[in-house]
PDB file of C-alpha atoms and ligand atoms in Angstrom:
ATOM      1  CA  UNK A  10      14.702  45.305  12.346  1.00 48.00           C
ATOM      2  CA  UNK A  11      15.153  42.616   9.321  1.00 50.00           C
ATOM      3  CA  UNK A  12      16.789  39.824  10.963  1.00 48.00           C
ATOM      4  CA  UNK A  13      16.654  37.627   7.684  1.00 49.00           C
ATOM      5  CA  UNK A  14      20.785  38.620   6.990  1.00 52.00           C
ATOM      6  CA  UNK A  15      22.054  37.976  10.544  1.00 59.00           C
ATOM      7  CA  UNK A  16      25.031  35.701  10.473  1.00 64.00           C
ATOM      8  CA  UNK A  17      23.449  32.471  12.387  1.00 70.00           C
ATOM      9  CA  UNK A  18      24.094  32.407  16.095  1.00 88.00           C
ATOM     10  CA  UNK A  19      26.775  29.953  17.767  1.00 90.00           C
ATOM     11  CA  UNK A  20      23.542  28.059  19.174  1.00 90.00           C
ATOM     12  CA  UNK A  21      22.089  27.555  15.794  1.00 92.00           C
ATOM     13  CA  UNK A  22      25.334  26.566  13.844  1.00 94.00           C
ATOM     14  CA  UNK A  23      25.501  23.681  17.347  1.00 95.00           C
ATOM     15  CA  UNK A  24      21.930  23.074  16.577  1.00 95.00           C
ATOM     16  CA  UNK A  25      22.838  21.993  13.109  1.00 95.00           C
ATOM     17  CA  UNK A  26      25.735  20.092  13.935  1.00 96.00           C
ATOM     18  CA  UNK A  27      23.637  18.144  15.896  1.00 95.00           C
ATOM     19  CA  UNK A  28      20.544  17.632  13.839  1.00 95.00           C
ATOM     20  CA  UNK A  29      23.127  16.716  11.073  1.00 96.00           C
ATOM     21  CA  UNK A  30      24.891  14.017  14.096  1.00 95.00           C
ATOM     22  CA  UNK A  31      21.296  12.817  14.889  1.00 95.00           C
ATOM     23  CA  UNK A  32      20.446  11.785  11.449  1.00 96.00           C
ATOM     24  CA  UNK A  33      24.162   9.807  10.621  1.00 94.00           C
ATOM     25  CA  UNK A  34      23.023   8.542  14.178  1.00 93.00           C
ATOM     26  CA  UNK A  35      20.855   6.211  12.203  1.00 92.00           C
ATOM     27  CA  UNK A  36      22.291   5.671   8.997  1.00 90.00           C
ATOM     28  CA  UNK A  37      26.009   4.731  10.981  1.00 88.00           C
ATOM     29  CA  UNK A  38      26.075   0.889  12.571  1.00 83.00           C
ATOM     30  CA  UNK A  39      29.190   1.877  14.103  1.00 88.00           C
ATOM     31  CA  UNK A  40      30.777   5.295  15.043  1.00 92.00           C
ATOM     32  CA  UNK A  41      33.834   6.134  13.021  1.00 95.00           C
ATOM     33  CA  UNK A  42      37.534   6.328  14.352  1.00 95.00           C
ATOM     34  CA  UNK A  43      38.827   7.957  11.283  1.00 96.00           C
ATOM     35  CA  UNK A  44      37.986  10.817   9.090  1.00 96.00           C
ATOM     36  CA  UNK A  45      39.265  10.856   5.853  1.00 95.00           C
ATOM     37  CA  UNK A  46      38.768  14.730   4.020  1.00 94.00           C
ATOM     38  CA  UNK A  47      39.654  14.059   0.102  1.00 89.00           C
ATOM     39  CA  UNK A  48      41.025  17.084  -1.511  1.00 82.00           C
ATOM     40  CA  UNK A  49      40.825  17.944  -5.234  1.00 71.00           C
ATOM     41  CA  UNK A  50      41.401  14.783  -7.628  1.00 64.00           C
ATOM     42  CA  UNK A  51      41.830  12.468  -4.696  1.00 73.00           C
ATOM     43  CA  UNK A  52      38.344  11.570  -4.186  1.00 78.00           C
ATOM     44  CA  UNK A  53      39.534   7.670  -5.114  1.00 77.00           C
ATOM     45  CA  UNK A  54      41.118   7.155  -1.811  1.00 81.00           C
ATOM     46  CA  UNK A  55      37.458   6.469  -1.007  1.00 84.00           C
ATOM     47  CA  UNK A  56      37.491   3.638  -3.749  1.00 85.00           C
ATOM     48  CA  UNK A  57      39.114   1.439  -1.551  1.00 86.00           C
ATOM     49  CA  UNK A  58      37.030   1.800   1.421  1.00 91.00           C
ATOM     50  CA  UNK A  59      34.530  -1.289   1.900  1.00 90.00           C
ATOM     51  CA  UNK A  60      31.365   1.071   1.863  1.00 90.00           C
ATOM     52  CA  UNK A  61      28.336  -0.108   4.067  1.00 90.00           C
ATOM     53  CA  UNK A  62      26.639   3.804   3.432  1.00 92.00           C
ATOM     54  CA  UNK A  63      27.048   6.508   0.681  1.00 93.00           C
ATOM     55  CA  UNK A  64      25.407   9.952   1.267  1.00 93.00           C
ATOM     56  CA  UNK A  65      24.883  12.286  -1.007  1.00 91.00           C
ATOM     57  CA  UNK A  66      25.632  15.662   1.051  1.00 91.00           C
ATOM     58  CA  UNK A  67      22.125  16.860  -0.239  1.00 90.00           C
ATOM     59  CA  UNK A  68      20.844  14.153   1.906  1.00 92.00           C
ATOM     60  CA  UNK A  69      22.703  15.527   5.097  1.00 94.00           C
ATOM     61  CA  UNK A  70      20.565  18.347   6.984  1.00 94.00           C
ATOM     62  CA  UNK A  71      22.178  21.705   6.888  1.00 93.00           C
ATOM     63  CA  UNK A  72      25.506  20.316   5.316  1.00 91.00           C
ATOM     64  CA  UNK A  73      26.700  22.396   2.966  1.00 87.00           C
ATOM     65  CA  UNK A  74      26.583  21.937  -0.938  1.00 75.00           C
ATOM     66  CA  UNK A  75      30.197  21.359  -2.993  1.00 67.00           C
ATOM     67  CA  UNK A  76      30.161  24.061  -5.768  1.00 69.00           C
ATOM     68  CA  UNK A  77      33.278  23.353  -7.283  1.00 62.00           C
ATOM     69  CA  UNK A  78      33.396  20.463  -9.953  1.00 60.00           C
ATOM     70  CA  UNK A  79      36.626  18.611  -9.308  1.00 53.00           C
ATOM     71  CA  UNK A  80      34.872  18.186  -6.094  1.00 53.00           C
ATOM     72  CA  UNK A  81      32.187  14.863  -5.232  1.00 66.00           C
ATOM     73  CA  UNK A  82      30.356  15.563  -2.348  1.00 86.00           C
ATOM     74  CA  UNK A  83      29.692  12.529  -0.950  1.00 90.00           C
ATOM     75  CA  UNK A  84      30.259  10.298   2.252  1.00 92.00           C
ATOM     76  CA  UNK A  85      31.594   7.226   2.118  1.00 93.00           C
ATOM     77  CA  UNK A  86      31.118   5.376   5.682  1.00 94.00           C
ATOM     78  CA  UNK A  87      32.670   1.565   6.020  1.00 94.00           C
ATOM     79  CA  UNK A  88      36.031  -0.248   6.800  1.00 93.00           C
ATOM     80  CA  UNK A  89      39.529   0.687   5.692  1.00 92.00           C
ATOM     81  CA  UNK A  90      41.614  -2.455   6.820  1.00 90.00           C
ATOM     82  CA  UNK A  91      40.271  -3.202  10.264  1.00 90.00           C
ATOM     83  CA  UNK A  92      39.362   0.456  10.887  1.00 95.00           C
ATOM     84  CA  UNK A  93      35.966   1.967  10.743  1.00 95.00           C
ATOM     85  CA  UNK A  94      36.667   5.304   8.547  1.00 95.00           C
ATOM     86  CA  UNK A  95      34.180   7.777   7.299  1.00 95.00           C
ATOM     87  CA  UNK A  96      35.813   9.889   4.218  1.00 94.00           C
ATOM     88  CA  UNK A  97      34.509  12.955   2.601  1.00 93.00           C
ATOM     89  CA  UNK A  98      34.563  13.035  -1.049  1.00 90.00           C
ATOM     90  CA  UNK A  99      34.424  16.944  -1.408  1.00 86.00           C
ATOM     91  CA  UNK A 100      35.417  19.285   0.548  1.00 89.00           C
ATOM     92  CA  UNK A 101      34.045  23.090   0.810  1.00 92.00           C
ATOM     93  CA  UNK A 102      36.699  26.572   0.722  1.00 93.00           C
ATOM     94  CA  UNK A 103      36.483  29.553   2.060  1.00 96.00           C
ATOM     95  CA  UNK A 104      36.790  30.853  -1.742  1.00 94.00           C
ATOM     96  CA  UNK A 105      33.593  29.197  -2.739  1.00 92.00           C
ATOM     97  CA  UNK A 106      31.820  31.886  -0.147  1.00 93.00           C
ATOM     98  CA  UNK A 107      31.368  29.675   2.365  1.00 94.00           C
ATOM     99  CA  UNK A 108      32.345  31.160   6.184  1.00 95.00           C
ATOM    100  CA  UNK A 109      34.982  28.668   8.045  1.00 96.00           C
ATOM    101  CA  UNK A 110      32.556  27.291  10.368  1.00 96.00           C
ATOM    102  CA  UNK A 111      30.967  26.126   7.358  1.00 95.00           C
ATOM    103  CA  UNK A 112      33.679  25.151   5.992  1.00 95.00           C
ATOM    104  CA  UNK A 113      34.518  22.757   8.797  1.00 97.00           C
ATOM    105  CA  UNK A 114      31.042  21.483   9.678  1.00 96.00           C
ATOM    106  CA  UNK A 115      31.465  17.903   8.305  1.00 95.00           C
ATOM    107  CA  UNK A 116      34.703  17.658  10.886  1.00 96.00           C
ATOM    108  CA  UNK A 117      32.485  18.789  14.179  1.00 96.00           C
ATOM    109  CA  UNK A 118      29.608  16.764  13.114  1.00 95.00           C
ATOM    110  CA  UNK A 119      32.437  13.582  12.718  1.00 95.00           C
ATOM    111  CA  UNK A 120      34.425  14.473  16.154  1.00 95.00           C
ATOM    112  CA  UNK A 121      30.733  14.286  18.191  1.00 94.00           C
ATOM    113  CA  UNK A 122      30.917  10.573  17.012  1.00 93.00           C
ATOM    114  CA  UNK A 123      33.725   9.878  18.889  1.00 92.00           C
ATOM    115  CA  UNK A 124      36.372  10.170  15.842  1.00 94.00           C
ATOM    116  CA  UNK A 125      39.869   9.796  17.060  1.00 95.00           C
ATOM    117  CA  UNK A 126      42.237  10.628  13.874  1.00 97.00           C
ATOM    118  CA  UNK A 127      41.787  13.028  10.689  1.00 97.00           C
ATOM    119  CA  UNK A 128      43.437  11.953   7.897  1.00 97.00           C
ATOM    120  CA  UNK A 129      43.533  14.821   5.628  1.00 96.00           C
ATOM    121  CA  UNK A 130      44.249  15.159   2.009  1.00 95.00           C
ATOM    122  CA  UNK A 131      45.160  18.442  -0.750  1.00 94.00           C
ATOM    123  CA  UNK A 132      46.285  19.104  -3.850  1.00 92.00           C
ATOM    124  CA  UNK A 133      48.913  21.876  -3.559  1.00 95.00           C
ATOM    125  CA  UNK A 134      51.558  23.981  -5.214  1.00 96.00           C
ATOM    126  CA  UNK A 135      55.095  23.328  -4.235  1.00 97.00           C
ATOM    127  CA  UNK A 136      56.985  26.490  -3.442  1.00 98.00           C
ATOM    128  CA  UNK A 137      59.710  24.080  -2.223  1.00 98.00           C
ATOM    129  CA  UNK A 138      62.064  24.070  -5.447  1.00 97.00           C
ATOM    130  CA  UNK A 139      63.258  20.525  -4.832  1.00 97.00           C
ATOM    131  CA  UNK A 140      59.686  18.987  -5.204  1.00 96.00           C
ATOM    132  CA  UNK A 141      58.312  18.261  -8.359  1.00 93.00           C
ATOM    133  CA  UNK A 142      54.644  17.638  -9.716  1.00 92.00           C
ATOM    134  CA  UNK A 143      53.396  14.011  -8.143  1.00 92.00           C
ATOM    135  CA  UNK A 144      55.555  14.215  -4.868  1.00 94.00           C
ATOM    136  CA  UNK A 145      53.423  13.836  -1.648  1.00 95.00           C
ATOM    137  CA  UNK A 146      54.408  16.071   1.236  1.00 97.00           C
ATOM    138  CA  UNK A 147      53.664  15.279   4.830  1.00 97.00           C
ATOM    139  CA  UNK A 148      52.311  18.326   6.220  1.00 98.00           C
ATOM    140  CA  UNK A 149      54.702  18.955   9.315  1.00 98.00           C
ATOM    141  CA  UNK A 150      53.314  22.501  10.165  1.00 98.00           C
ATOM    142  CA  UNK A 151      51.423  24.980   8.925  1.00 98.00           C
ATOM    143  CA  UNK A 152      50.774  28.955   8.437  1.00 98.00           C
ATOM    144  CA  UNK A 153      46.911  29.708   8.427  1.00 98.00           C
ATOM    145  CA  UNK A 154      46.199  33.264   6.158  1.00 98.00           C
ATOM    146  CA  UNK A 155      43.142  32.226   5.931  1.00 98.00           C
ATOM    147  CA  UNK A 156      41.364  35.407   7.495  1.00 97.00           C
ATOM    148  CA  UNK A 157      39.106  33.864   9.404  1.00 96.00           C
ATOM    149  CA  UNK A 158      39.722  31.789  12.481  1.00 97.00           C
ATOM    150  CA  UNK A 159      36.455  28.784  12.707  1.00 97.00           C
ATOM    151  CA  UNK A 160      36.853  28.734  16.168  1.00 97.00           C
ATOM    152  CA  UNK A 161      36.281  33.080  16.736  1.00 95.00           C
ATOM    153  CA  UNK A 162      33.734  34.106  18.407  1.00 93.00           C
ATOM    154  CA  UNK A 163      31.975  32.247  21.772  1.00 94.00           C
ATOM    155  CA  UNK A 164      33.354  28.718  22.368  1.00 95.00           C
ATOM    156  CA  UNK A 165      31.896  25.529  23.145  1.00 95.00           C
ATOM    157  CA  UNK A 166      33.556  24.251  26.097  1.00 95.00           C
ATOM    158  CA  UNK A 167      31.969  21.100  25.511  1.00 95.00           C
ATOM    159  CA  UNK A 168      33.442  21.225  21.742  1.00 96.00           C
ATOM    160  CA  UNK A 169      36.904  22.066  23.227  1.00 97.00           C
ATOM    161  CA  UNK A 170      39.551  24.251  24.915  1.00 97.00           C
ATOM    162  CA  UNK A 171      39.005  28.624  24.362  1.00 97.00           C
ATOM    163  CA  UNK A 172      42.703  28.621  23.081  1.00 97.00           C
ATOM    164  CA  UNK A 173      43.539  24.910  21.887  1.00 97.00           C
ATOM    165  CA  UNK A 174      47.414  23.870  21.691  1.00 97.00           C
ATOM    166  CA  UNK A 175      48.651  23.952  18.062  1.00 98.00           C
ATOM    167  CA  UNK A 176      52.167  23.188  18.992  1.00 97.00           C
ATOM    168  CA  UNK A 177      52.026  20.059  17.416  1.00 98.00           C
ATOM    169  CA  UNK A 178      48.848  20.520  14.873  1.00 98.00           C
ATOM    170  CA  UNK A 179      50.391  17.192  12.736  1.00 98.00           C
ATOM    171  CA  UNK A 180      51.068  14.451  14.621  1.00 98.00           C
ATOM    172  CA  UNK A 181      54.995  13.310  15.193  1.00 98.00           C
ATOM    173  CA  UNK A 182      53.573   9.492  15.718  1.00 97.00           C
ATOM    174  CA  UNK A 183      51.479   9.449  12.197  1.00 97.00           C
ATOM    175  CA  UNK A 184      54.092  10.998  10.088  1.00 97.00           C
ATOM    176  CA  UNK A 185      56.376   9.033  11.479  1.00 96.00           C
ATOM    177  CA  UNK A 186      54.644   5.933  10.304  1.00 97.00           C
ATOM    178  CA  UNK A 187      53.821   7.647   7.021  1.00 96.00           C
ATOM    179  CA  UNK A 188      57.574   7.569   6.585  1.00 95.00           C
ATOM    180  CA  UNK A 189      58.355   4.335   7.953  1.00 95.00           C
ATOM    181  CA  UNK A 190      55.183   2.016   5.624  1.00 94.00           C
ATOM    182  CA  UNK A 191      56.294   4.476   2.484  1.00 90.00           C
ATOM    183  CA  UNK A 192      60.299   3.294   3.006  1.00 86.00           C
ATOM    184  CA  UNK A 193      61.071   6.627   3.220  1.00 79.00           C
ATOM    185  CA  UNK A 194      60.676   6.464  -0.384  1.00 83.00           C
ATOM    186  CA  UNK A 195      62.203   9.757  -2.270  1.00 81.00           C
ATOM    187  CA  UNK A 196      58.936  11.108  -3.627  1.00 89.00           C
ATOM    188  CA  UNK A 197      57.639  11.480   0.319  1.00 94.00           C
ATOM    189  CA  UNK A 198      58.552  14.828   1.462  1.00 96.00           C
ATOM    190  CA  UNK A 199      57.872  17.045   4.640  1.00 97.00           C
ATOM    191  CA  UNK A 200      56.997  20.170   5.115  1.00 98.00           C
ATOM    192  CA  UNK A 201      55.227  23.302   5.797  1.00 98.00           C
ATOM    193  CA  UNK A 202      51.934  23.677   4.277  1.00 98.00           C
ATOM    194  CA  UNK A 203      50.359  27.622   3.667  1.00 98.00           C
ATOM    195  CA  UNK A 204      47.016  28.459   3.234  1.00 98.00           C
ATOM    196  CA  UNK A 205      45.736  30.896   1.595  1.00 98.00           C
ATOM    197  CA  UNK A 206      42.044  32.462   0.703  1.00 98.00           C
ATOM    198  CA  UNK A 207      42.008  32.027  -2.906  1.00 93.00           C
ATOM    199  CA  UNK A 208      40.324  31.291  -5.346  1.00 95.00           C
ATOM    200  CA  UNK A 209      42.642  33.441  -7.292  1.00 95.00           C
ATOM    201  CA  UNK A 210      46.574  31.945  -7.500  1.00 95.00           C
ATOM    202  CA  UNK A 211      49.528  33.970  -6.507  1.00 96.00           C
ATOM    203  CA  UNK A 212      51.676  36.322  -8.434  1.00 96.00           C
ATOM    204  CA  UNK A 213      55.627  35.368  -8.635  1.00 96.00           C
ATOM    205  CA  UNK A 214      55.640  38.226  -5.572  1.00 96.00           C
ATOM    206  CA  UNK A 215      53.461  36.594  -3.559  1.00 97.00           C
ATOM    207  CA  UNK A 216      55.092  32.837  -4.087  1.00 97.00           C
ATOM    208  CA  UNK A 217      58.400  34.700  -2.801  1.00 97.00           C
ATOM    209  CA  UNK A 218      57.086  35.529   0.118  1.00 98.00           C
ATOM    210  CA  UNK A 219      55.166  32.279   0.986  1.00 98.00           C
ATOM    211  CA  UNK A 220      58.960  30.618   0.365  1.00 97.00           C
ATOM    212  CA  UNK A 221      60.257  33.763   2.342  1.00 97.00           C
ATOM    213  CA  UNK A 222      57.636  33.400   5.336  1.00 98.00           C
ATOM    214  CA  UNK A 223      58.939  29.344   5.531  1.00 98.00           C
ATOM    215  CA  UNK A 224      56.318  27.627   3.521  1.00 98.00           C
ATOM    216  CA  UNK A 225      57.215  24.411   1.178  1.00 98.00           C
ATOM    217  CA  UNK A 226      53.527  24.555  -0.400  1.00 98.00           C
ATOM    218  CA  UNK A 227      50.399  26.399  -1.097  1.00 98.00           C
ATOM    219  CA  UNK A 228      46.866  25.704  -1.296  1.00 97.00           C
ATOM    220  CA  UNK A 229      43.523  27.132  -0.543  1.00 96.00           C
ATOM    221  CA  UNK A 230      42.060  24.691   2.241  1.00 96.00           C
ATOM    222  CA  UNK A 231      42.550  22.194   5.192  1.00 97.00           C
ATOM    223  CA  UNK A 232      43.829  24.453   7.946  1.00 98.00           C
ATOM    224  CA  UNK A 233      40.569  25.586   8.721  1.00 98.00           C
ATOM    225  CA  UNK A 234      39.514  21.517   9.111  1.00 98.00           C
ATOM    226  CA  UNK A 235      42.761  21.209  11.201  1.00 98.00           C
ATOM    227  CA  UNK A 236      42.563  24.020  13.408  1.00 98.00           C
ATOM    228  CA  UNK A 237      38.634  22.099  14.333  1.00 98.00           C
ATOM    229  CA  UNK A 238      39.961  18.929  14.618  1.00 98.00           C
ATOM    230  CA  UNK A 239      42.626  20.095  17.477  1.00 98.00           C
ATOM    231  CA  UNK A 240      39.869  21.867  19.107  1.00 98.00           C
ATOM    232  CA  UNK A 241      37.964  18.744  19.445  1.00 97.00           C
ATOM    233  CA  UNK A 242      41.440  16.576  20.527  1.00 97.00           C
ATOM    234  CA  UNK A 243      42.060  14.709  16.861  1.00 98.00           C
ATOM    235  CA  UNK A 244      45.243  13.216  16.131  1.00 98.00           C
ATOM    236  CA  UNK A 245      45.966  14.429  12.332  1.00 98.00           C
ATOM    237  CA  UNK A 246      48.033  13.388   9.414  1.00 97.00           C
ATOM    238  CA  UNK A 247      48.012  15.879   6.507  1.00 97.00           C
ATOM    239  CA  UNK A 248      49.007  15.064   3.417  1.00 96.00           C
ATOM    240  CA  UNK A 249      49.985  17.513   0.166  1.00 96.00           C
ATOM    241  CA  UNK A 250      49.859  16.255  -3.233  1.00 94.00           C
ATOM    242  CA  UNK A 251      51.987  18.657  -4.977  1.00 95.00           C
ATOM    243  CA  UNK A 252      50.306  19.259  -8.109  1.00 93.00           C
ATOM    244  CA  UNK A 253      52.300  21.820  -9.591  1.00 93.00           C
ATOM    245  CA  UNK A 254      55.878  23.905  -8.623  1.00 94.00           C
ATOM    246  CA  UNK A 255      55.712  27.510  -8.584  1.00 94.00           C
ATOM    247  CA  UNK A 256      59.158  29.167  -9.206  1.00 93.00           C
ATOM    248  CA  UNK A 257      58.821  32.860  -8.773  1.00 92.00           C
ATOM    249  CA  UNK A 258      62.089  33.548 -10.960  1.00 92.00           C
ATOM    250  CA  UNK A 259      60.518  31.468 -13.847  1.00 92.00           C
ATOM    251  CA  UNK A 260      56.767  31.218 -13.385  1.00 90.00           C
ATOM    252  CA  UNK A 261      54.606  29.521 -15.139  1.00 88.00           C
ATOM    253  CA  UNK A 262      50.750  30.047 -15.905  1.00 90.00           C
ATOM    254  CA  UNK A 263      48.711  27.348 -13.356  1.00 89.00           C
ATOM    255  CA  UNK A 264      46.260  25.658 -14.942  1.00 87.00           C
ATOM    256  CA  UNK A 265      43.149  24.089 -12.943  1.00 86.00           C
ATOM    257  CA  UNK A 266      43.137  20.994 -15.675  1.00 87.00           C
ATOM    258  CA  UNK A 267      47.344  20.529 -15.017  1.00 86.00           C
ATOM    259  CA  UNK A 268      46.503  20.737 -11.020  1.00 85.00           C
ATOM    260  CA  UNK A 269      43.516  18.347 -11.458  1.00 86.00           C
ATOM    261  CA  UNK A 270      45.813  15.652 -14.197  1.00 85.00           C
ATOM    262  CA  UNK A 271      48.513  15.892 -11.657  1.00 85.00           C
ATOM    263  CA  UNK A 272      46.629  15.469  -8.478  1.00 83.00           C
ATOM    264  CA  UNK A 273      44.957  12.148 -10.145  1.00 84.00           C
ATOM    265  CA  UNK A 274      48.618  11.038 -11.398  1.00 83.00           C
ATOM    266  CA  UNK A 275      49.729  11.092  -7.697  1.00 88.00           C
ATOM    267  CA  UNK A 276      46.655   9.823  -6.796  1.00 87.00           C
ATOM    268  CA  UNK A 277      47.915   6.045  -6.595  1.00 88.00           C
ATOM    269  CA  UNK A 278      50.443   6.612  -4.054  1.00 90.00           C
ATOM    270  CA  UNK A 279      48.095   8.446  -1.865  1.00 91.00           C
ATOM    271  CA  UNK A 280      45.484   5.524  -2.061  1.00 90.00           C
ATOM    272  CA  UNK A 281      48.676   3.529  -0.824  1.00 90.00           C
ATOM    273  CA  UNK A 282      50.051   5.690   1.678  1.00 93.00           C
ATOM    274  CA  UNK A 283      46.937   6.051   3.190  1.00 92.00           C
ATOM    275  CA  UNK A 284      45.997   2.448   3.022  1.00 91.00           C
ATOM    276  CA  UNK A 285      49.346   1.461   4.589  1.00 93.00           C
ATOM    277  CA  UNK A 286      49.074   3.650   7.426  1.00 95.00           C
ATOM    278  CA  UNK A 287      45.358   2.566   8.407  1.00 94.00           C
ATOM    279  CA  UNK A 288      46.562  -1.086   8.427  1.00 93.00           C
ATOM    280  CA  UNK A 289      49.289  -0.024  10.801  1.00 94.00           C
ATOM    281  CA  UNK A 290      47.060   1.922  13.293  1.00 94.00           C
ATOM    282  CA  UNK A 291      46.124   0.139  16.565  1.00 84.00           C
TER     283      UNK A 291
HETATM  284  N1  LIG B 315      48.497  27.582  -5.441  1.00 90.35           N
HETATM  285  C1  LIG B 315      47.434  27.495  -4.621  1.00 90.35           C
HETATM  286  N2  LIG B 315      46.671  26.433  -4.551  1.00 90.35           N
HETATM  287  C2  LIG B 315      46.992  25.381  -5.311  1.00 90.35           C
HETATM  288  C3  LIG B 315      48.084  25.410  -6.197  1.00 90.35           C
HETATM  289  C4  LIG B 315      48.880  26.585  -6.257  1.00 90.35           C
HETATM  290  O1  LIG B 315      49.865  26.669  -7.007  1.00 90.35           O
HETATM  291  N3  LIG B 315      48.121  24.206  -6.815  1.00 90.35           N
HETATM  292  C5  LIG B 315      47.094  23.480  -6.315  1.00 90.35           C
HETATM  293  N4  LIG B 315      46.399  24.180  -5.422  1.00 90.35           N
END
């Protein structure tokens, strides 16, 4: 038989994530408490981090390669305030090909070091008609239709629980604080975050019945990272830039160069946000 197009085994893809552990192992003075995952045109969140490291993820064995071009790929390990943070510029989709195990290698390979909180970041749509371009949205909740679960298939008990708790995937606590450093400021919002598979956007049908099924915004990413990070007992904060507001009784054509201008625009009070909350955490 011609094993060469078997999907990898659960005991290679742990293999990896621990070759990949053993050779941060060396490059990391201290293990990080917080992962930072940078979504598209917020990679300058890591501009503010006091970098001891910078890897190229070419340099990381078996991580996977970013092949979208508003994306870095690159990770920035140092201090954030008092707080030893390692942040991913880059993330990888499901759309680009890549399976969700894949998708959320950098956040197993991060938990092994002990990592306590995900912070993680997205440029979305608002389906939420109140919210406007450059709003952030504190991810309360979410709805994963994302077709593929990273945690079927055998489990790791050692990773985590067979059927992890996602009754509170976003932490009460962190949002809580997000609200309280921000001032509650207007542009902060709260809400339910959808993913979908992408890469294609929705039709003015399919935005009414993300708004139907209770979603305030749409992207293509970070549940998968979540739904890993509550396997292996994170505490996360999500956070939607809303790059864009998709009316499905007036919509208008969504342009990757508006989402990308946006996301940067908004880009300043993430930096903040997210600087603000690290100083507060314990
Ligand atoms: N839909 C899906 N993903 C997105 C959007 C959108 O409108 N904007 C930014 N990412």
């Amino acid at each position: 038989m011609d094993n060469s197009k078997k999907t990898p085994s659960l005991a290679e893809y742990r293999q990896k994530v621990e070759k990949a552990k053993d050779f941060l192992e060396k490059k990391i003075k201290e293990p990080p408490e917080i992962i930072l995952v940078l979504g598209t045109g917020l990679s300058g969140v890591a501009e503010e981090i006091e970098a001891e490291v910078v890897i190229p993820y070419e340099d990381i064995p078996y991580f996977p390669r970013s092949t979208v071009e508003s994306h870095r790929g690159r990770l920035v390990l140092g201090k954030l305030s008092k707080h030893r943070v390692a942040a991913f510029q880059g993330r990888f989709h499901y759309y680009e090909g890549y399976s969700t195990k894949e998708v959320t290698f950098p956040i197993r390979v991060m938990a092994l070091f002990g990592a306590k909180i995900l912070i993680i970041s997205n440029a979305a749509g608002g389906l939420n008609l109140s919210y406007q371009p450059g709003d952030l949205m504190l991810i309360a909740d979410h709805i994963n239709l994302i077709p593929e679960n990273p945690l079927r298939g055998p489990n790791i008990e050692e990773w985590g629980p067979r059927f992890p708790d996602l009754s509170e995937a976003y932490s009460k606590r962190l949002r809580a604080l997000a609200q309280e450093v921000s001032g509650r400021h207007p542009y902060l919002r709260e809400g339910v975050y959808v993913a979908v598979p992408g890469p294609s956007l929705e039709t003015p049908a399919e935005t009414r019945y993300l708004r139907s099924i209770g979603a305030d915004a749409v992207g293509m990413s970070t549940t998968p990272e979540v739904i890993v990070a509550k396997h292996a007992g994170l505490e996360v904060l999500g956070i939607s830039v809303i790059a864009n507001v998709n009316d499905p009784d007036n919509f208008q054509p969504i342009l990757l160069e508006d989402v990308i201008a946006n996301a940067q625009r908004a880009e300043t009070r993430l930096v903040e946000l997210v600087k603000k909350v690290v100083a507060r955490l314990e």
